[in-house]
Coordinates of C-alpha atoms in Angstrom, one line a residue:
M1 CA -27.3 -27.1 196.3
T2 CA -27.6 -25.8 200.0
L3 CA -25.3 -23.6 202.2
D4 CA -24.9 -26.0 205.1
L5 CA -21.7 -28.2 207.1
N6 CA -22.6 -31.3 204.7
N7 CA -21.9 -29.1 202.0
N8 CA -19.1 -27.1 203.7
P9 CA -17.5 -24.7 200.5
R10 CA -14.9 -23.4 203.5
L11 CA -14.5 -20.1 201.3
G12 CA -16.4 -17.4 199.6
M13 CA -16.1 -14.7 197.9
G14 CA -17.3 -11.5 199.2
C15 CA -19.2 -9.3 196.6
W16 CA -19.8 -6.1 198.5
A17 CA -16.8 -4.2 196.8
I18 CA -18.0 -5.1 193.4
G19 CA -21.1 -3.6 193.6
G20 CA -19.5 0.2 193.5
P21 CA -21.1 3.3 195.3
F22 CA -24.1 3.6 197.5
W23 CA -25.0 5.8 200.1
A24 CA -26.6 6.4 203.2
E25 CA -27.4 10.4 202.9
D26 CA -23.7 11.9 202.6
A27 CA -21.9 8.6 203.8
P28 CA -20.8 6.1 201.6
L29 CA -21.5 2.7 202.2
G30 CA -19.6 1.2 199.3
W31 CA -16.2 0.7 198.6
G32 CA -15.3 3.0 195.9
E33 CA -15.4 3.2 192.1
V34 CA -15.5 -0.3 190.4
D35 CA -15.0 -1.7 186.5
D36 CA -17.4 -4.3 186.1
G37 CA -15.5 -5.7 183.6
E38 CA -13.1 -6.5 185.6
S39 CA -15.3 -7.7 188.4
I40 CA -16.8 -10.4 186.3
R41 CA -13.1 -11.2 185.2
A42 CA -12.1 -11.4 188.9
I43 CA -15.4 -14.0 189.3
H44 CA -14.2 -16.2 186.2
A45 CA -10.4 -16.2 187.9
A46 CA -12.1 -17.0 191.2
L47 CA -13.7 -20.1 189.6
D48 CA -10.9 -20.8 187.8
A49 CA -8.6 -21.1 191.1
G50 CA -11.4 -23.6 192.8
A51 CA -13.8 -21.2 194.5
R52 CA -16.9 -21.9 194.0
Y53 CA -19.3 -19.9 196.8
F54 CA -20.2 -16.2 196.2
D55 CA -22.1 -13.7 198.8
T56 CA -23.4 -10.8 198.1
A57 CA -26.6 -8.5 199.5
S58 CA -29.3 -6.9 197.8
V59 CA -28.1 -3.6 199.1
Y60 CA -24.8 -4.0 197.9
G61 CA -24.3 -0.7 195.1
A62 CA -28.0 -0.6 195.3
G63 CA -28.7 -3.8 193.9
H64 CA -25.8 -3.7 191.4
S65 CA -23.5 -6.2 193.0
E66 CA -26.0 -9.2 192.5
V67 CA -26.6 -7.4 188.8
V68 CA -23.1 -8.1 188.1
L69 CA -22.3 -11.4 190.0
G70 CA -26.0 -13.0 187.8
A71 CA -24.1 -11.7 184.9
A72 CA -20.7 -13.6 185.7
L73 CA -22.6 -16.7 187.0
K74 CA -24.9 -17.3 184.0
G75 CA -25.5 -20.5 183.0
R76 CA -23.4 -21.9 185.7
E77 CA -24.9 -24.5 188.0
D78 CA -21.7 -25.6 189.7
V79 CA -21.8 -22.7 192.5
I80 CA -23.2 -21.5 195.6
I81 CA -24.5 -18.3 195.8
S82 CA -25.8 -16.3 199.3
T83 CA -27.6 -12.9 199.1
K84 CA -29.1 -10.9 201.9
I85 CA -32.1 -9.0 202.4
G86 CA -33.1 -6.5 205.1
N87 CA -32.3 -3.0 203.7
L88 CA -34.2 -0.7 201.7
F89 CA -33.0 0.9 198.9
D90 CA -33.7 3.3 195.5
A91 CA -31.9 1.9 192.5
K92 CA -31.8 5.4 190.7
S93 CA -30.2 7.4 193.7
K94 CA -27.9 4.7 195.4
Q95 CA -29.7 5.8 198.6
V96 CA -30.3 3.3 201.5
T97 CA -34.4 4.2 202.5
G98 CA -35.1 2.3 205.1
N99 CA -35.3 -1.8 206.6
V100 CA -37.3 -4.2 206.1
A101 CA -40.0 -4.6 208.8
T102 CA -42.9 -6.8 207.2
R103 CA -43.5 -10.1 205.5
E104 CA -44.8 -8.2 202.7
E105 CA -41.7 -6.5 202.5
A106 CA -39.4 -9.5 202.6
V107 CA -41.2 -11.3 199.9
R108 CA -40.8 -8.6 197.4
E109 CA -37.2 -8.1 198.6
I110 CA -36.6 -11.6 197.8
E111 CA -38.3 -11.6 194.4
G112 CA -36.1 -8.7 193.7
C113 CA -32.8 -10.7 194.6
L114 CA -33.7 -13.2 192.2
R115 CA -34.6 -11.0 189.4
R116 CA -31.5 -9.1 189.6
L117 CA -29.3 -12.4 190.0
G118 CA -31.2 -13.7 186.8
R119 CA -32.2 -16.9 189.0
D120 CA -35.3 -18.5 189.8
H121 CA -33.7 -20.0 192.9
V122 CA -30.9 -19.2 195.4
D123 CA -29.2 -21.5 197.6
M124 CA -29.1 -18.9 200.5
I125 CA -30.7 -15.8 201.6
F126 CA -29.5 -14.4 205.3
L127 CA -31.3 -11.6 207.2
H128 CA -29.0 -8.6 206.6
L129 CA -30.4 -6.6 209.5
N130 CA -27.8 -7.7 212.3
E131 CA -29.3 -5.4 215.2
M132 CA -32.8 -6.4 214.9
T133 CA -34.5 -8.0 217.5
P134 CA -35.7 -11.9 217.1
E135 CA -39.0 -11.1 217.5
E136 CA -39.3 -8.3 215.3
A137 CA -37.4 -10.4 212.4
A138 CA -40.0 -13.1 212.9
P139 CA -42.2 -11.8 210.0
I140 CA -39.0 -11.8 208.0
F141 CA -38.3 -15.4 208.6
D142 CA -41.7 -16.4 207.8
A143 CA -41.3 -14.9 204.5
L144 CA -37.8 -16.7 204.4
E145 CA -39.3 -20.2 205.3
A146 CA -42.1 -19.5 202.7
A147 CA -39.7 -19.0 199.9
R148 CA -37.9 -21.8 200.9
S149 CA -41.3 -24.3 200.8
A150 CA -41.6 -23.0 197.4
G151 CA -38.5 -23.7 196.4
K152 CA -37.4 -20.5 195.7
I153 CA -34.2 -20.6 198.3
G154 CA -32.2 -23.5 199.8
S155 CA -32.0 -22.5 203.1
F156 CA -31.5 -19.2 205.3
G157 CA -29.8 -17.4 208.0
W158 CA -28.7 -14.4 209.8
S159 CA -25.9 -12.0 209.4
T160 CA -25.4 -11.1 213.3
D161 CA -23.2 -11.0 215.8
F162 CA -25.4 -11.3 218.7
P163 CA -25.7 -15.0 219.9
D164 CA -29.2 -14.9 220.9
S165 CA -30.3 -13.9 217.5
A166 CA -28.3 -17.1 216.2
A167 CA -29.9 -19.1 218.7
A168 CA -33.7 -18.2 218.3
Y169 CA -34.2 -19.7 214.8
A170 CA -31.3 -22.2 215.1
E171 CA -33.5 -24.9 215.5
W172 CA -35.7 -23.9 212.3
P173 CA -35.4 -26.7 209.6
G174 CA -34.3 -23.9 207.3
F175 CA -32.0 -22.1 209.0
T176 CA -28.6 -23.4 208.8
A177 CA -25.9 -20.7 208.6
V178 CA -24.9 -17.5 210.3
Q179 CA -22.6 -14.6 208.9
H180 CA -20.6 -12.5 211.2
T181 CA -17.6 -10.7 211.9
M182 CA -14.6 -12.8 212.6
N183 CA -10.7 -12.3 211.8
L184 CA -7.8 -11.7 213.9
W185 CA -8.4 -9.1 215.9
V186 CA -12.2 -9.8 216.3
P187 CA -12.2 -13.8 217.2
A188 CA -16.2 -13.9 217.8
S189 CA -15.9 -16.5 220.5
A190 CA -19.6 -16.0 222.1
V191 CA -21.6 -16.2 218.3
L192 CA -19.1 -19.0 217.1
A193 CA -19.6 -20.9 220.3
T194 CA -23.3 -20.9 219.9
I195 CA -23.6 -21.8 216.0
E196 CA -21.0 -24.8 216.8
A197 CA -23.7 -25.7 219.5
H198 CA -26.4 -26.0 216.5
G199 CA -24.4 -27.1 214.3
L200 CA -25.0 -24.3 212.1
L201 CA -22.2 -23.2 209.3
S202 CA -20.1 -19.9 210.5
V203 CA -19.7 -18.1 207.2
N204 CA -17.3 -15.3 208.3
R205 CA -17.8 -11.3 207.3
M206 CA -14.4 -9.1 207.2
P207 CA -11.9 -11.7 207.5
M208 CA -9.1 -9.3 206.3
A209 CA -10.5 -6.6 208.7
M210 CA -11.5 -4.7 205.5
G211 CA -8.5 -4.7 203.9
V212 CA -5.9 -4.4 206.5
F213 CA -5.0 -8.1 207.1
S214 CA -4.2 -8.7 203.3
G215 CA -0.9 -6.8 204.5
K216 CA -1.1 -4.0 201.9
Y217 CA -2.3 -1.0 204.0
T218 CA 0.3 1.3 206.0
A219 CA -0.5 4.3 208.5
S220 CA 0.1 6.5 205.3
T221 CA -2.9 4.9 203.0
T222 CA -5.4 6.9 201.2
L223 CA -8.6 5.8 200.1
Q224 CA -10.9 7.1 197.8
P225 CA -13.9 9.6 199.2
S226 CA -16.7 7.2 198.0
D227 CA -14.9 4.4 200.0
I228 CA -17.0 3.5 203.0
R229 CA -14.0 3.4 205.4
T230 CA -13.1 7.0 205.1
N231 CA -16.3 7.1 207.7
F232 CA -16.1 7.5 211.5
F233 CA -18.9 5.0 212.3
D234 CA -18.5 3.6 215.8
W235 CA -18.8 -0.3 214.6
M236 CA -15.9 0.2 211.8
E237 CA -12.9 -0.9 214.3
Y238 CA -10.2 -1.3 211.4
F239 CA -10.2 2.2 209.9
Q240 CA -11.6 5.6 210.8
G241 CA -11.7 8.6 208.3
G242 CA -9.5 6.6 205.9
Q243 CA -6.9 6.0 208.3
V244 CA -5.7 2.4 209.4
V245 CA -6.7 2.2 213.4
P246 CA -2.7 1.7 214.5
E247 CA -3.2 -0.9 217.1
V248 CA -4.7 -3.1 214.3
L249 CA -1.8 -2.6 212.2
D250 CA 0.4 -3.2 215.0
M251 CA -1.0 -6.5 215.7
L252 CA -0.8 -7.5 212.2
E253 CA 2.7 -6.6 212.2
S254 CA 3.4 -8.8 215.2
V255 CA 2.1 -11.8 213.7
K256 CA 3.2 -11.0 209.9
E257 CA 5.7 -13.7 209.4
L258 CA 3.5 -16.3 211.2
L259 CA 0.8 -15.8 208.8
Q260 CA 3.2 -16.3 205.8
T261 CA 4.1 -20.2 207.1
G262 CA 4.2 -22.4 204.3
G263 CA 4.5 -20.1 201.5
R264 CA 1.1 -18.3 202.6
S265 CA 0.7 -14.9 201.5
V266 CA -0.2 -12.6 204.5
A267 CA -3.9 -12.6 203.4
Q268 CA -3.8 -16.3 202.6
G269 CA -2.6 -16.7 206.7
A270 CA -5.1 -14.7 207.7
L271 CA -8.0 -17.0 206.3
G272 CA -6.1 -20.2 207.2
W273 CA -6.1 -18.6 211.1
I274 CA -10.1 -18.6 210.8
W275 CA -10.1 -22.1 209.3
A276 CA -8.0 -23.5 212.2
K277 CA -10.4 -21.8 214.8
S278 CA -13.6 -24.1 213.7
P279 CA -14.3 -26.6 211.2
N280 CA -17.6 -25.0 211.1
T281 CA -16.0 -21.9 209.7
C282 CA -16.3 -20.2 206.0
P283 CA -14.6 -16.9 205.7
I284 CA -15.7 -15.0 202.6
P285 CA -13.0 -12.4 202.0
G286 CA -13.8 -9.2 199.2
F287 CA -12.2 -8.4 196.1
R288 CA -11.8 -6.0 193.4
T289 CA -9.4 -7.2 191.0
V290 CA -8.3 -10.8 189.6
A291 CA -5.2 -10.2 191.1
Q292 CA -7.3 -10.4 194.5
A293 CA -9.6 -13.0 193.8
E294 CA -6.7 -15.3 192.4
E295 CA -5.0 -14.6 195.8
N296 CA -8.0 -15.4 197.7
A297 CA -9.4 -18.7 195.8
R298 CA -5.6 -20.0 196.2
T299 CA -5.9 -20.1 200.1
L300 CA -7.9 -23.5 199.4
Q301 CA -4.6 -24.8 198.7
F302 CA -2.8 -24.5 202.1
G303 CA -6.0 -25.4 204.2
P304 CA -5.7 -24.3 208.0
L305 CA -2.6 -22.6 209.6
P306 CA -1.0 -25.5 211.6
E307 CA -1.9 -25.9 215.4
T308 CA 2.0 -24.9 216.5
V309 CA 1.9 -21.6 214.7
M310 CA -1.9 -20.6 216.3
V311 CA -0.4 -20.9 219.9
E312 CA 2.6 -18.6 218.6
I313 CA 0.2 -16.6 216.8
E314 CA -2.0 -16.2 220.3
A315 CA 1.3 -15.7 222.1
L316 CA 1.7 -12.7 220.1
V317 CA -1.2 -10.8 219.5
N318 CA -2.5 -8.0 221.6
R319 CA -6.3 -7.2 221.0
P320 CA -8.9 -5.8 223.1
P321 CA -10.5 -8.5 225.4
E322 CA -14.1 -9.8 224.0
G323 CA -16.9 -8.2 225.4
P324 CA -20.6 -8.9 224.7
P325 CA -21.7 -7.3 221.6
R326 CA -22.5 -3.4 221.2
A327 CA -26.1 -3.0 222.7
R328 CA -29.2 -3.3 220.3

């Protein structure tokens, strides 16, 4: 199977959270402690509810997410799997140690992904380095193209919010998708326009704004110390220091009723909003429990929000004006 518009899954299950804790020195990069048994049960529940696409990355849990996903999907050939390379890490200490920079490093990382997933082929591998320049990325895409030619991957893409990065490799035969942030707070108009112009698939990370658009967080929510949302990274637009950013929560409150149109949950409405923005989109909401996986996968029963509801939502939202991506 190949991850492209001709085989558009419309919904993926994001596997960042099931990787468990990993770190950049003292800064948590995971979503807190996990139960691998629950993660596997959640993946199976998503399959039962109709999900067939799962996205992970080599660095999630310092390789642990790939191992868990591989175990859960062992023997399943009716699924699409994408992973990402670019971040180097130490599996024992769970520490991120640097970035892939050479073709040789990229080749080793591709082999590591296949080994942890327990497969001799994976449908898609994204470059995971958002802010890398197109020139710096050339040796990594050379390695990905070689892996595609060897039958180890079906196609490849870039996890980036920069339209020029998406455009730089869009015409390569094996380049079929761009993974980027997109949600009610971040419509991602510029990168989405580039993706559509080149006929690529738009794979949407953070479709729930790191959980805010699930409707389950409040101003008094507290999180585990090993949760990435307790950081103060400047790119984190939805949580700061473990607290929901008030403006994002206020915006959700203004449209919550509309998101629940037709019997949807708030989370299902947030995913339906993304689908309504473009037929090229494929959101990949995260999960850690059976209930979360089932709720996300059942969004497939609803489809995009109606156009009339989309118009009403846009009249109510109060988001910052869209500017260019942050400078590299």
